[in-house]
Structures are given as structure tokens and as C-alpha cells.
């Protein structure tokens, strides 16, 4: 699957930016791909919340809009 | 400074079934850096601190500290807000994300804004969002106008605290309508917290003298020339105002009333 040139890619919209990723990856794979493992995050796909327990089983589809959020200072 | 004075033990307020000693709630935005944030929050004595939820910065250097490492949720009650939301749907999504982010945390500060110039609440959208959130089991602290009728409505629908503005967010104008704040307090059975618009410690004291259960502020501390010193000032202002409220102030009179006895004058 990871052989160069033999990889089907798909496009996702991640935090507003278009990103090419291997087709069929899970949300958990995406988080790893972005180097965000072990961070306190929450995510939604197409405006629907995905509980953390569902990341490994949640398979992404081409065109999915993913939001990955964290806490920042605010009033 | 002794942190227990002048906040006498036992004068707590109860919010969503939990008891708090500090009546000063603070935001965590607009500080120079996380260290200044930490020091200011420490100086304020606040137990409840607001945060915002935003997109993770993909380019962020790994290991960069997060606000929740500086303000650990086991020490502070974290109050995620919906700042920046201009419609009910976005506010609800934000709360759902925050609940997941903070491990089924249900206490949220709901604000749905009307326009960028005033940042006044869109109360119709706020009502709509509050209804959905309460139905989903959230404990909603609602940012609203200084309108007694609306405040009563939010309480009746099940909000755990009603938070009327003193003045526009970040304006530092102080309490623009004391009579309305007073009326809101008199009507309420849930905590009333002034949220937004205080500029300095006397504003916070006035809110407390009016009988508010607490004050939520951010810019008044963060935008002071010395935020840490101002955080101390706010803590004392809140405490002074609270004590004055409990003491019951003398009635204001138009004319003088001599403080020294008139009997026994020798001239």
C-alpha cells in the first residue's frame, strides 16, 4: 500500500486547507500523519463530532471536511 | 499577600452544584505569553478560567506548551467559550468539540455574537443555542445583554448562570446600566455574573456591591500595563465589593449628617 507510485491518493479539507493523503486512511492515521498524536485534541468530520474512541475505526472519504481543534487562551 | 483575606472562608457561591471560593472568573486571552497568563491567573486567585477552542496549528512545533498544560484541568475549572460564534449552530458545534476535548466536560460559556463592531450578543440565536445545549446535557453559563426579562428567560430554560455584560467586550467602560444589573440580581435564583466590559478594580467592586455573585473578565487584566498587579487589584476589588454588599451600605442622602455629636458643644 505504501509503495511509491502505487498509492491511490485522495483529497481532504483539513482545517480549511486542501491535503492529499493516501486513500482509505482513518482519522487516527490522519492525526499521526499530521504529527499530532498524544495531543489533547477534538475532531469533527463534515461538522459532526467524532469521539476519540472512534478515531481508529473512522475511515475518511474523499472530500471530507475535517476540523481538528485544541484549546487556546480566550475570554 | 494572604490569599484567604479578605475572602472570608464560607462565603462561597455555588455554580452547577459546585462550590467556589473565588468570585473572580478570568479569561486567558490577550496575554504576552503563557507564562504571563499563568502568573496573572495565579495572582487573580481565580478558580474558573475560560478558554477558547480553535483549529490546531499544523505548523506548530511539537512540544509547544498548550494552555491546558499551564492551567491544568485538575486545578482549575475550565470554562470553554463559544467566542467568535455568530450563529447558534456554530456555537453548538464548538461546545460539542469542547466537551470531547475536556473529557465529557459539560460546563460551557455560551456566547453568540451579533456583530463585530459591538460584539453584543445575538440573543435570539443565543436562546436557540441554549435550548439545544441544555437538551444535550450541557451546563450553560450564558452571556447576554443587561436585560432583566431575557435574564429571567435564560434562567427559566435551565441555564446554570446568567452573565449580563457590563459594557461591550474589551471596552473597559464599566457598568453602563447599574439599575438593570441590580434588577437582574434581584430576580435571579441562579448565579448572576457580570461578564465583559469592566475596566478597573472599582468596576469589579461596583458589580459586587450590586449583588452579583461574581465577575468574569479578561481584557481588564490582560491589557493593563502590569497585568499581574492588576490581577491582584481585581481580586481585592471583588472581595471589597462583596464585603460591602454583605455589610449593607448606608442609604445615600442628599444633605449632610454630622459625624460628631451635637450634644456637649462648649461654645
XYZ file of C-alpha atoms in Angstrom:
342
model
C 0.000 0.000 0.000
C 2.819 2.376 0.823
C 4.842 1.585 -2.305
C 5.680 4.821 -4.066
C 3.810 5.291 -7.287
C 1.379 2.609 -6.356
C -0.568 4.669 -3.899
C -4.054 5.935 -4.517
C -4.436 9.385 -3.052
C -7.492 11.350 -2.029
C -8.064 14.984 -1.183
C -9.376 16.108 2.195
C -10.052 19.571 3.531
C -8.209 19.672 6.857
C -8.700 22.800 8.956
C -9.608 24.687 5.817
C -6.589 23.526 3.807
C -6.667 21.032 0.980
C -4.478 17.979 1.664
C -3.550 14.898 -0.352
C -3.496 11.773 1.763
C -3.458 8.060 0.998
C -6.953 6.859 0.133
C -8.812 4.955 2.789
C -6.908 6.155 5.839
C -8.626 6.513 9.185
C -8.918 9.630 11.301
C -6.329 8.103 13.594
C -3.942 7.739 10.610
C -4.526 11.374 9.673
C -3.752 12.586 13.194
C -0.486 10.594 13.071
C 0.307 11.892 9.578
C -0.024 15.433 10.892
C 2.255 14.695 13.830
C -0.496 15.384 16.329
C -0.502 12.124 18.282
C -0.686 12.361 22.057
C -2.019 15.895 21.884
C -5.230 16.988 23.551
C -7.483 17.442 20.535
C -11.039 17.085 19.351
C -12.147 16.471 15.804
C -15.182 16.658 13.603
C -15.847 15.342 10.139
C -18.280 17.282 7.975
C -19.400 19.224 11.057
C -20.094 16.084 13.093
C -18.112 15.397 16.229
C -16.069 12.190 16.273
C -15.412 10.825 19.757
C -11.764 9.952 20.419
C -12.705 6.298 20.798
C -13.829 6.299 17.162
C -10.633 7.615 15.529
C -9.191 4.206 14.664
C -12.368 2.946 13.031
C -13.406 6.184 11.337
C -12.394 5.780 7.680
C -12.117 9.024 5.742
C -13.762 9.617 2.377
C -12.525 11.832 -0.457
C -13.707 15.411 0.041
C -14.317 15.045 3.777
C -14.009 18.277 5.698
C -12.030 17.636 8.876
C -11.628 20.064 11.737
C -9.028 19.327 14.391
C -9.193 21.717 17.312
C -7.377 22.390 20.545
C -7.645 24.768 23.478
C -6.197 28.277 23.251
C -6.290 31.292 25.525
C -9.553 33.182 25.301
C -12.002 35.246 27.318
C -0.462 38.531 50.364
C -2.568 36.186 52.415
C -4.934 34.698 49.856
C -7.647 33.971 52.405
C -8.052 37.636 53.333
C -10.279 39.457 52.655
C -12.178 36.498 51.194
C -13.624 35.003 54.352
C -13.968 31.256 54.237
C -17.542 30.105 53.972
C -18.690 32.919 51.700
C -18.761 30.642 48.713
C -21.018 30.619 45.718
C -22.486 27.560 44.125
C -22.436 27.042 40.403
C -23.895 23.941 38.768
C -23.736 22.113 42.091
C -20.108 23.005 42.779
C -18.887 25.397 45.395
C -16.317 28.111 44.636
C -14.372 30.409 46.909
C -13.244 32.935 44.321
C -15.836 35.200 42.745
C -13.429 36.357 40.090
C -13.545 34.356 36.877
C -10.917 35.147 34.303
C -10.263 34.733 30.622
C -6.908 33.615 29.300
C -6.647 35.581 26.046
C -4.519 38.555 25.009
C -1.556 37.867 27.294
C 2.013 38.257 26.052
C 2.779 34.592 26.543
C 1.713 31.561 28.539
C 3.999 32.440 31.448
C 2.357 35.827 31.859
C -1.030 34.115 31.575
C -0.086 31.697 34.323
C 1.192 34.408 36.649
C -1.820 36.667 36.127
C -4.298 33.846 36.713
C -2.376 32.853 39.836
C -2.468 36.434 41.142
C -6.190 36.756 40.414
C -6.975 33.799 42.674
C -9.500 32.638 40.088
C -10.714 29.056 40.217
C -12.709 29.203 36.993
C -10.862 30.139 33.815
C -12.200 30.435 30.306
C -10.535 29.053 27.200
C -11.390 29.150 23.520
C -11.269 26.283 21.050
C -9.563 26.905 17.745
C -8.058 24.994 14.835
C -4.849 23.194 15.699
C -1.940 24.871 14.025
C -0.445 22.192 11.794
C 2.855 24.021 11.551
C 3.130 24.148 15.313
C 6.435 22.970 16.694
C 5.961 19.692 18.532
C 6.197 20.096 22.270
C 4.973 23.694 22.240
C 3.073 24.098 25.508
C -0.685 24.272 25.397
C -2.843 26.499 27.586
C -4.145 23.386 29.390
C -0.620 22.489 30.496
C -0.236 25.921 32.076
C -3.736 25.792 33.590
C -4.255 22.112 34.367
C -7.906 20.996 34.449
C -7.321 19.183 37.748
C -6.536 22.502 39.410
C -8.819 24.918 37.570
C -12.387 24.598 36.444
C -12.008 25.110 32.724
C -14.795 27.037 31.080
C -14.702 26.675 27.307
C -16.345 29.558 25.499
C -18.005 29.969 22.134
C -16.292 33.270 21.372
C -16.278 34.099 17.695
C -19.562 32.299 17.002
C -22.173 34.333 15.160
C -24.875 31.683 14.864
C -26.440 29.025 17.056
C -25.204 26.085 15.011
C -21.526 27.062 15.252
C -21.862 27.694 18.973
C -23.369 24.237 19.500
C -20.604 22.601 17.425
C -17.999 24.466 19.453
C -19.487 23.224 22.724
C -19.607 19.636 21.497
C -15.939 19.828 20.488
C -15.015 21.359 23.841
C -16.882 18.636 25.707
C -14.893 15.989 23.849
C -11.634 17.915 24.236
C -12.086 18.090 28.007
C -13.310 14.516 28.532
C -17.084 14.917 28.784
C -16.874 18.335 30.399
C -20.320 19.918 30.421
C -19.871 23.409 31.798
C -19.663 25.951 28.968
C -19.822 29.676 28.454
C -22.272 30.320 25.647
C -21.949 33.493 23.655
C -23.449 34.055 20.239
C -22.395 37.385 18.877
C -24.435 39.818 16.842
C -21.834 41.936 15.076
C -18.130 42.634 15.112
C -18.363 46.300 15.978
C -20.227 45.917 19.270
C -19.793 42.192 19.987
C -23.229 42.486 21.534
C -24.981 39.147 21.882
C -27.466 37.975 19.288
C -29.986 36.998 21.924
C -32.361 35.220 19.573
C -29.567 32.935 18.362
C -28.311 32.602 21.943
C -31.741 31.366 23.087
C -31.782 28.840 20.261
C -28.285 27.556 21.087
C -29.014 27.412 24.826
C -32.087 25.289 24.220
C -30.145 22.735 22.150
C -27.213 22.646 24.558
C -29.372 22.188 27.654
C -31.237 19.361 25.908
C -27.859 17.728 25.221
C -26.907 17.882 28.892
C -24.637 20.912 28.864
C -24.461 23.243 31.846
C -24.823 26.599 30.178
C -23.467 29.852 31.532
C -24.939 32.371 29.177
C -23.525 35.710 28.070
C -26.383 38.106 27.474
C -27.462 41.715 27.430
C -28.210 43.615 30.624
C -31.891 42.885 30.063
C -33.839 41.625 33.101
C -36.550 39.982 31.008
C -34.063 37.981 28.974
C -32.107 37.068 32.086
C -35.261 35.586 33.590
C -35.957 33.699 30.387
C -32.469 32.156 30.338
C -32.856 31.122 33.969
C -36.275 29.592 33.327
C -34.966 27.497 30.446
C -32.296 25.997 32.680
C -29.095 27.980 32.280
C -26.861 27.441 35.326
C -25.695 31.060 35.383
C -26.726 34.234 33.630
C -23.944 36.609 32.665
C -25.073 40.066 31.631
C -22.484 42.356 30.077
C -21.341 45.470 31.925
C -20.380 47.099 28.624
C -19.112 45.836 25.244
C -16.473 43.079 25.389
C -12.991 44.523 25.718
C -14.261 48.110 26.045
C -13.337 48.704 29.679
C -16.253 51.112 30.020
C -17.504 49.750 33.333
C -21.095 49.046 34.262
C -23.285 51.061 31.914
C -26.610 50.191 33.477
C -26.379 49.559 37.191
C -30.121 49.568 37.683
C -30.622 46.765 35.198
C -27.858 44.691 36.760
C -29.482 45.241 40.152
C -32.870 44.165 38.825
C -31.383 41.068 37.217
C -29.755 40.134 40.545
C -32.984 40.679 42.498
C -34.969 38.459 40.148
C -32.497 35.606 39.980
C -32.111 32.298 41.746
C -29.111 31.224 39.671
C -25.734 32.984 39.945
C -25.510 36.302 38.130
C -22.027 37.123 36.904
C -21.121 40.338 35.181
C -19.272 39.294 32.055
C -17.376 41.750 29.882
C -16.814 45.465 29.952
C -15.150 46.115 33.302
C -12.046 48.281 33.054
C -10.569 48.506 36.504
C -10.922 47.292 40.068
C -13.626 49.796 41.059
C -15.841 48.477 38.237
C -15.483 44.974 39.648
C -16.260 46.272 43.144
C -19.412 48.007 41.882
C -20.619 44.795 40.250
C -20.203 43.012 43.560
C -21.858 45.843 45.515
C -24.851 45.469 43.233
C -25.140 41.899 44.489
C -23.627 39.971 41.613
C -22.264 36.562 42.511
C -19.086 37.184 40.581
C -17.409 38.880 37.663
C -15.825 37.361 34.571
C -13.143 39.437 32.893
C -10.213 39.137 30.546
C -9.060 42.334 28.855
C -9.185 44.455 32.009
C -6.359 42.330 33.383
C -4.540 41.321 30.191
C -4.459 44.823 28.703
C -3.320 46.557 31.890
C 0.235 47.880 31.771
C 1.082 45.414 34.529
C -1.380 42.538 34.190
C -0.156 40.700 37.261
C -0.554 43.739 39.502
C -4.000 44.357 38.009
C -4.959 40.741 38.692
C -4.193 41.366 42.387
C -6.196 44.605 42.247
C -9.173 42.811 40.719
C -9.077 40.109 43.373
C -9.160 42.770 46.089
C -11.802 44.825 44.256
C -14.071 41.790 44.034
C -13.505 40.988 47.697
C -14.118 44.589 48.800
C -17.301 44.876 46.790
C -18.570 41.563 48.098
C -17.910 42.526 51.717
C -19.621 45.900 51.195
C -22.653 44.140 49.714
C -22.848 41.771 52.653
C -22.313 44.618 55.123
C -25.235 46.559 53.624
C -24.322 50.091 52.686
C -25.772 53.189 54.376
C -28.545 54.922 52.495
C -27.340 57.770 50.305
C -28.694 61.167 51.412
C -28.780 64.467 49.659
C -27.574 66.601 52.568
C -25.014 66.338 55.344
C -25.326 64.465 58.594
C -22.693 65.396 61.207
C -20.498 62.552 62.398
C -19.557 64.197 65.730
C -22.199 64.623 68.470
C -24.021 67.918 68.670
C -24.595 67.444 72.445
C -21.868 68.843 74.689
C -20.678 71.596 72.425
C -18.877 74.140 74.669
C -19.412 77.204 72.502
